[in-house]
Amino acid sequence: MHIDLNAFFATCEVLRDPSLKGKPLIVGHVGRSGIVSTCSYEARKYGVHSGQPTFQALKCCPEAIVVEPHFKIYEVYSRSFFSYVKRYSQIIEVASIDECYVDMTKPLTECKDPVAYLRAMQFELKKETGLSCSIGIAPTKWLAKMASDMKKPMGLVFLRKKDIPKMLYPMPIENFWGIGKKTTPRLREHGINTIGDLAKAVEYEDSYLQKELGKFYLTVKQWIQGGGSDTVEVEYADPKSIGVSETLMYDSTGYDEISKTLHEICLEVSRRAAKENKVGKGMTLHVKDTAFKSHSKAMTFEEPTRDGETLFARASALYKAHYNTLEVRLVGVTLEKLGSMAKAEVQMNLWNYEQYEELDKTKLLIAELNRKLDKPSLMRLSEAKKKGE
DNA sequence: TCTGGGGTCCTAGGACCC
DNA sequence: TCTGGGGTCCTAGGACCC
């Protein structure tokens, strides 16, 4: 089973402030270079979507309400979601903040009516936490993921291997998980417009396709033929890198203008590494120029570290040496080649949800977080304009 | 007012060693 | 007869996902 929360951030905001219910809602930043993180289904009707610049979204839907994201709250809801799922099966793989894979073999073979069983699970989740989800049931993880994506919100889709031609082949190629906006036009140019076309090309062992997809070709071949992994990986995977980046308030040229930001970024990387109990044996300085082109310079350390000032000194040196005259939009620092400190403390990570087993606790946590935060940071554009805010 | 921020994985080329 | 072949490690850039 793949289970995915619908419009997760937007749903959390509605739970936090029920007056938002039923309204077009955008979760995202409003300032320069703000983009839509998630939006409610009401906003989607107007053509608003994730990744869209917020000002553009507001052109599509001027009456939309924009809310700044509250990640701490989403993490709490996320944990309550995973602990809820664990009532049904202990074998779960956290895939992101709002989705997971679950081995449901046992409960689904033991129950009389899998559809009724899963519907009950879905509605109970909604009743207990307020979160709505889409569920995909299939023999492999990739098929389950594709299935959960097919119907939203509150979808429940079964996808057997024999259903692949009927259910997947008609879909446009960009709906194939793993094929994105760069590969799509290239495949389309080659006459591959649907997943069915892709399946056919794989059958003919199309050499263009093999070249275009590289190593990914073999994975695609397995997936589309109903193969690929069906193993739910329960173990929490250690992070391989810890990075912080920031789009600057103003484009800038020269080290002096970004040194303060760079310093803060390095200290934040250091804090997060400490939280994860990690040290790094290398770092990369990332820069994005005003033409939106990315650049990076990496270095490997003699001794692993996570010291903020050390990272800052090295990032500064890299910046001065390579980017001092570049017009820069974004700077970022990533700590890499991570290893654990010798004396491992107990990890307190994002997904350590066992300690939030009780859903009631979630409500207390949310209430506490709400108290700490300002009043809901809502803004109706028309009203704000009237007030001149 | 063009385009966030957190990640993972892949590729191609080069340095270096035997 | 201008210049092998295998391996590791590193770097820069990109594609993709949520």
XYZ file of C-alpha atoms (C1' of nucleotides) in Angstrom:
425
model
C 0.000 0.000 0.000
C 1.103 3.545 -0.730
C -0.744 6.139 1.284
C -0.472 9.820 0.576
C -2.058 12.749 2.417
C -4.093 15.084 0.228
C -3.077 18.767 0.106
C -1.314 18.083 3.379
C -0.012 21.535 4.389
C -3.274 23.197 3.385
C -5.276 20.625 5.357
C -3.122 21.279 8.438
C -3.779 25.009 8.149
C -7.524 24.403 7.971
C -7.322 22.226 11.075
C -5.453 25.017 12.801
C -8.012 27.615 11.775
C -11.361 26.053 10.788
C -12.603 29.361 9.362
C -10.423 28.596 6.326
C -12.481 25.536 5.489
C -13.924 25.490 1.986
C -11.944 28.549 0.890
C -9.221 28.845 -1.734
C -6.082 28.622 0.367
C -2.428 28.966 -0.562
C 0.368 27.841 1.722
C 3.541 29.651 0.744
C 5.618 32.770 1.013
C 4.286 36.088 -0.200
C 7.469 38.125 -0.514
C 9.837 38.466 -3.438
C 10.372 35.097 -5.066
C 7.660 33.444 -3.006
C 6.154 30.276 -4.421
C 3.118 28.125 -3.663
C 4.066 25.213 -1.466
C 0.622 23.597 -1.404
C -2.881 24.828 -2.013
C -6.403 23.685 -1.201
C -8.560 21.982 -3.808
C -10.721 25.107 -3.961
C -7.665 27.077 -5.127
C -6.704 24.381 -7.631
C -9.957 24.991 -9.461
C -8.556 28.386 -10.441
C -5.371 26.889 -11.858
C -3.253 27.455 -8.752
C -0.638 24.731 -8.237
C 2.497 23.847 -6.264
C 5.677 25.539 -7.396
C 3.872 28.465 -8.939
C 5.136 31.936 -7.994
C 2.704 33.263 -5.404
C 2.023 36.510 -7.243
C 1.034 34.481 -10.314
C -1.239 32.291 -8.212
C -2.929 35.406 -6.886
C -3.537 36.543 -10.438
C -5.330 33.238 -11.079
C -7.284 33.521 -7.855
C -7.253 37.006 -6.303
C -9.551 36.007 -3.453
C -7.215 33.250 -2.273
C -5.939 33.439 1.278
C -2.175 33.102 1.671
C -0.739 31.481 4.786
C 2.920 31.206 5.654
C 3.938 27.562 6.258
C 4.245 26.222 9.818
C 6.528 23.231 9.471
C 6.583 22.328 13.154
C 2.838 21.793 13.053
C 3.071 19.700 9.884
C 5.660 17.497 11.544
C 3.376 16.849 14.489
C 0.453 15.932 12.230
C 2.818 13.824 10.167
C 3.844 11.794 13.195
C 0.260 11.273 14.235
C -0.473 10.040 10.705
C 2.332 7.473 10.834
C 1.388 6.268 14.281
C -2.192 5.853 13.077
C -1.040 3.758 10.106
C 1.025 1.616 12.455
C -2.136 0.399 14.126
C -2.791 -1.546 10.932
C 0.711 -2.694 10.093
C 4.059 -2.246 11.786
C 5.833 -2.634 8.470
C 5.919 0.929 7.219
C 8.432 2.924 5.203
C 8.319 6.674 5.603
C 8.746 8.153 2.133
C 8.281 11.848 2.932
C 6.490 14.058 5.432
C 3.082 13.095 4.008
C 3.390 9.633 2.483
C 4.486 6.114 3.293
C 4.573 2.577 1.983
C 2.976 -0.097 4.126
C 3.134 -3.867 3.860
C -0.560 -4.719 4.195
C -0.225 -8.343 3.137
C -1.310 -9.726 6.485
C -4.290 -7.515 7.337
C -5.627 -7.620 3.779
C -5.401 -11.395 3.427
C -7.007 -11.901 6.814
C -9.928 -9.545 6.363
C -13.097 -10.518 4.528
C -13.567 -7.406 2.449
C -10.373 -5.454 1.638
C -12.277 -2.552 0.076
C -14.510 -2.089 3.104
C -11.526 -2.557 5.399
C -9.465 0.155 3.682
C -12.407 2.534 3.382
C -12.980 2.195 7.104
C -9.305 2.858 7.728
C -9.419 5.913 5.517
C -12.524 7.435 7.086
C -11.354 6.712 10.583
C -8.092 8.526 9.873
C -10.100 11.465 8.650
C -12.332 11.357 11.703
C -9.522 11.072 14.203
C -6.977 13.453 12.729
C -8.867 15.467 10.150
C -6.447 14.336 7.441
C -7.694 12.937 4.154
C -5.594 10.538 2.146
C -5.379 8.598 -1.076
C -4.525 4.914 -1.042
C -2.944 2.747 -3.710
C -2.850 -1.057 -3.410
C -0.550 -2.992 -5.732
C 2.023 -5.788 -5.884
C 5.030 -3.413 -6.103
C 5.919 -0.104 -4.512
C 6.061 1.753 -7.805
C 2.629 0.498 -8.858
C 1.205 1.397 -5.441
C 2.627 4.896 -5.779
C 1.121 5.267 -9.241
C -2.216 3.954 -7.933
C -2.412 6.346 -4.973
C -1.826 9.200 -7.407
C -4.726 8.274 -9.639
C -7.611 9.476 -7.512
C -7.657 12.438 -5.156
C -8.847 13.281 -2.637
C -9.861 10.197 -0.620
C -8.958 7.846 -3.450
C -8.745 4.078 -3.109
C -7.285 2.392 -6.154
C -6.333 -1.244 -6.647
C -3.803 -1.881 -9.399
C -3.024 -5.484 -10.273
C -0.299 -6.482 -12.655
C -2.893 -7.458 -15.242
C -4.478 -3.986 -14.959
C -1.317 -2.241 -16.175
C -2.310 -1.959 -19.857
C -5.836 -0.811 -19.094
C -5.020 1.583 -16.251
C -1.498 2.875 -16.903
C -0.989 2.806 -20.665
C -3.442 5.651 -21.423
C -1.715 8.009 -18.970
C 0.492 10.833 -20.290
C 4.201 10.116 -20.048
C 4.867 12.872 -17.505
C 2.723 11.008 -14.974
C 5.364 8.293 -14.852
C 7.067 8.659 -11.481
C 10.718 9.382 -12.242
C 10.151 11.108 -15.585
C 10.008 14.841 -15.123
C 9.827 18.049 -17.056
C 13.208 17.678 -18.799
C 12.810 14.133 -20.054
C 9.151 14.468 -21.018
C 9.647 16.739 -24.070
C 12.534 14.629 -25.323
C 10.482 11.460 -25.162
C 7.536 13.222 -26.774
C 9.776 14.328 -29.633
C 10.534 10.691 -30.166
C 6.847 9.836 -30.327
C 6.540 8.594 -26.769
C 3.506 10.415 -25.448
C 1.886 7.926 -23.109
C 3.010 5.289 -20.666
C 1.746 2.784 -23.223
C 4.128 4.232 -25.816
C 6.915 3.862 -23.312
C 5.986 0.230 -22.669
C 6.037 -0.430 -26.402
C 9.454 1.232 -26.808
C 10.768 -0.904 -23.960
C 9.411 -4.034 -25.640
C 11.243 -3.132 -28.872
C 14.367 -2.316 -26.854
C 14.410 1.144 -28.409
C 18.046 2.289 -28.448
C 17.111 5.980 -28.331
C 15.191 5.332 -25.136
C 18.072 3.379 -23.626
C 20.442 6.229 -24.363
C 18.034 8.870 -23.103
C 17.310 7.150 -19.796
C 20.757 5.694 -19.117
C 20.822 3.446 -16.100
C 17.240 4.399 -15.318
C 16.123 2.464 -18.413
C 16.466 -0.890 -16.686
C 14.469 0.321 -13.701
C 11.748 1.659 -15.989
C 11.635 -1.668 -17.796
C 11.085 -3.543 -14.564
C 8.505 -1.138 -13.186
C 6.389 -0.974 -16.294
C 6.296 -4.762 -16.551
C 5.073 -5.122 -12.985
C 8.500 -5.790 -11.474
C 10.673 -3.775 -9.143
C 10.830 -3.655 -5.379
C 7.960 -4.837 -3.218
C 9.971 -4.618 -0.018
C 8.906 -2.047 2.532
C 12.073 -0.680 4.155
C 11.256 -0.126 7.787
C 14.639 1.182 8.915
C 15.092 4.910 9.126
C 17.836 5.854 6.657
C 20.596 8.091 7.982
C 20.870 11.390 6.110
C 23.702 11.588 3.600
C 23.898 15.354 3.538
C 22.660 18.338 5.517
C 22.214 21.564 3.613
C 20.849 25.041 4.123
C 20.264 27.560 1.377
C 18.580 30.910 1.047
C 17.388 33.111 -1.753
C 18.653 36.569 -0.908
C 16.382 39.531 -0.353
C 18.269 41.299 -3.136
C 20.551 40.022 -5.858
C 24.070 40.845 -4.826
C 27.599 41.007 -6.087
C 30.609 40.507 -3.886
C 31.423 38.694 -0.691
C 30.688 41.561 1.675
C 27.022 41.566 0.713
C 26.491 37.886 1.405
C 28.929 37.245 4.272
C 26.314 37.726 6.991
C 23.850 35.376 5.282
C 26.581 32.849 4.634
C 27.555 32.945 8.296
C 23.989 32.307 9.425
C 23.665 29.481 6.922
C 26.819 27.782 8.219
C 25.665 28.080 11.828
C 22.321 26.530 10.883
C 24.042 23.647 9.090
C 26.131 23.165 12.216
C 23.049 23.117 14.472
C 21.271 20.579 12.293
C 24.342 18.369 12.127
C 24.558 18.475 15.915
C 20.879 17.534 16.181
C 21.506 14.522 13.939
C 24.768 13.799 15.756
C 26.696 13.934 12.490
C 30.037 15.285 11.369
C 30.997 15.825 7.740
C 34.125 15.066 5.804
C 33.292 17.494 3.028
C 31.224 20.487 2.033
C 29.804 22.164 -1.048
C 29.131 25.841 -1.560
C 26.121 26.383 -3.801
C 25.339 29.547 -5.668
C 22.554 30.443 -8.065
C 23.106 33.421 -10.310
C 20.533 35.931 -11.477
C 20.077 33.948 -14.690
C 18.977 31.035 -12.467
C 22.048 28.997 -13.313
C 23.508 26.855 -10.525
C 27.185 26.711 -9.641
C 28.992 24.760 -6.959
C 32.418 24.308 -5.457
C 33.177 21.343 -3.239
C 35.991 20.455 -0.885
C 36.983 17.438 1.141
C 38.274 17.864 4.700
C 41.256 16.186 6.297
C 39.293 15.836 9.514
C 35.509 15.542 9.809
C 33.832 18.525 11.439
C 30.528 20.267 12.053
C 31.915 23.418 13.586
C 29.978 26.404 12.286
C 32.871 28.855 12.223
C 35.108 26.352 10.449
C 32.454 25.808 7.804
C 32.029 29.562 7.473
C 35.763 30.155 6.986
C 35.929 27.499 4.269
C 32.723 28.582 2.544
C 33.989 32.175 2.569
C 37.270 31.166 0.981
C 35.453 29.265 -1.757
C 33.122 32.157 -2.382
C 35.868 34.755 -2.600
C 37.931 32.565 -4.872
C 35.178 31.773 -7.391
C 32.061 33.916 -7.140
C 33.165 37.324 -5.974
C 32.073 39.050 -9.152
C 28.992 36.937 -9.912
C 25.501 38.395 -9.614
C 24.076 36.069 -7.041
C 20.484 35.171 -6.229
C 20.929 32.277 -3.798
C 23.675 30.911 -1.567
C 23.755 27.571 0.188
C 26.085 25.284 2.099
C 25.829 21.514 2.313
C 27.730 19.311 4.734
C 28.507 15.952 3.119
C 30.204 12.597 3.579
C 28.497 12.382 6.920
C 29.550 10.062 9.677
C 28.406 9.587 13.232
C 30.315 10.826 16.203
C 32.114 8.054 18.045
C 29.845 8.110 21.060
C 26.409 7.811 19.587
C 23.686 9.484 21.546
C 20.133 8.345 21.120
C 18.924 9.910 17.924
C 16.017 12.259 18.178
C 15.047 12.519 14.590
C 12.029 13.763 12.725
C 10.607 10.309 12.282
C 10.958 9.135 15.819
C 7.223 8.956 16.015
C 6.878 6.106 18.489
C 6.836 8.563 21.327
C 3.771 10.241 19.884
C 1.776 7.048 19.789
C -1.257 8.627 21.376
C -3.191 10.787 18.983
C -4.480 12.886 21.865
C -0.968 14.056 22.442
C -1.015 15.527 18.976
C -3.838 17.832 19.877
C -1.969 19.064 22.941
C 1.155 19.671 20.885
C -0.756 21.580 18.248
C -2.436 23.724 20.871
C 0.926 24.459 22.445
C 2.492 25.358 19.120
C -0.436 27.581 18.284
C 0.011 29.441 21.540
C 3.675 29.989 20.788
C 2.997 31.207 17.281
C 1.382 34.511 16.454
C -2.261 34.573 15.583
C -2.885 32.820 12.289
C -0.895 34.821 9.763
C -3.650 35.147 7.258
C -3.941 37.725 4.591
C -6.740 38.330 2.211
C -5.126 40.351 -0.537
C -8.044 42.665 -1.210
C -8.426 43.534 2.470
C -4.731 44.041 2.938
C -4.673 46.399 -0.014
C -7.558 48.375 1.407
C -5.726 48.806 4.647
C -2.547 49.590 2.772
C -0.699 46.669 4.386
C 7.746 40.678 -9.012
C 9.603 34.696 -12.665
C 10.943 30.558 -10.710
C 11.704 27.907 -2.366
C 14.243 24.736 0.137
C 15.221 20.078 1.533
C 17.051 16.065 -0.238
C 18.915 11.624 -3.421
C 21.001 9.702 -7.301
C 23.415 9.764 -11.817
C 26.934 11.205 -15.303
C 31.162 12.587 -17.281
C 35.655 13.883 -16.829
C 40.041 14.130 -14.464
C 43.800 13.081 -11.019
C 46.324 9.591 -9.246
C 48.142 4.928 -8.328
C 49.851 0.312 -9.756
C 54.453 2.211 -34.456
C 53.001 8.335 -29.893
C 51.132 7.154 -25.412
C 47.426 0.125 -21.755
C 44.096 -1.122 -18.532
C 42.070 -1.303 -14.035
C 40.781 0.789 -10.026
C 39.477 4.611 -6.555
C 38.326 9.128 -5.273
C 36.856 13.605 -6.325
C 34.333 17.471 -8.653
C 30.667 20.050 -11.194
C 26.430 19.927 -13.045
C 21.720 18.225 -13.520
C 17.339 15.543 -13.170
C 13.949 14.418 -10.166
C 10.945 14.199 -6.001
C 8.159 16.274 -2.064
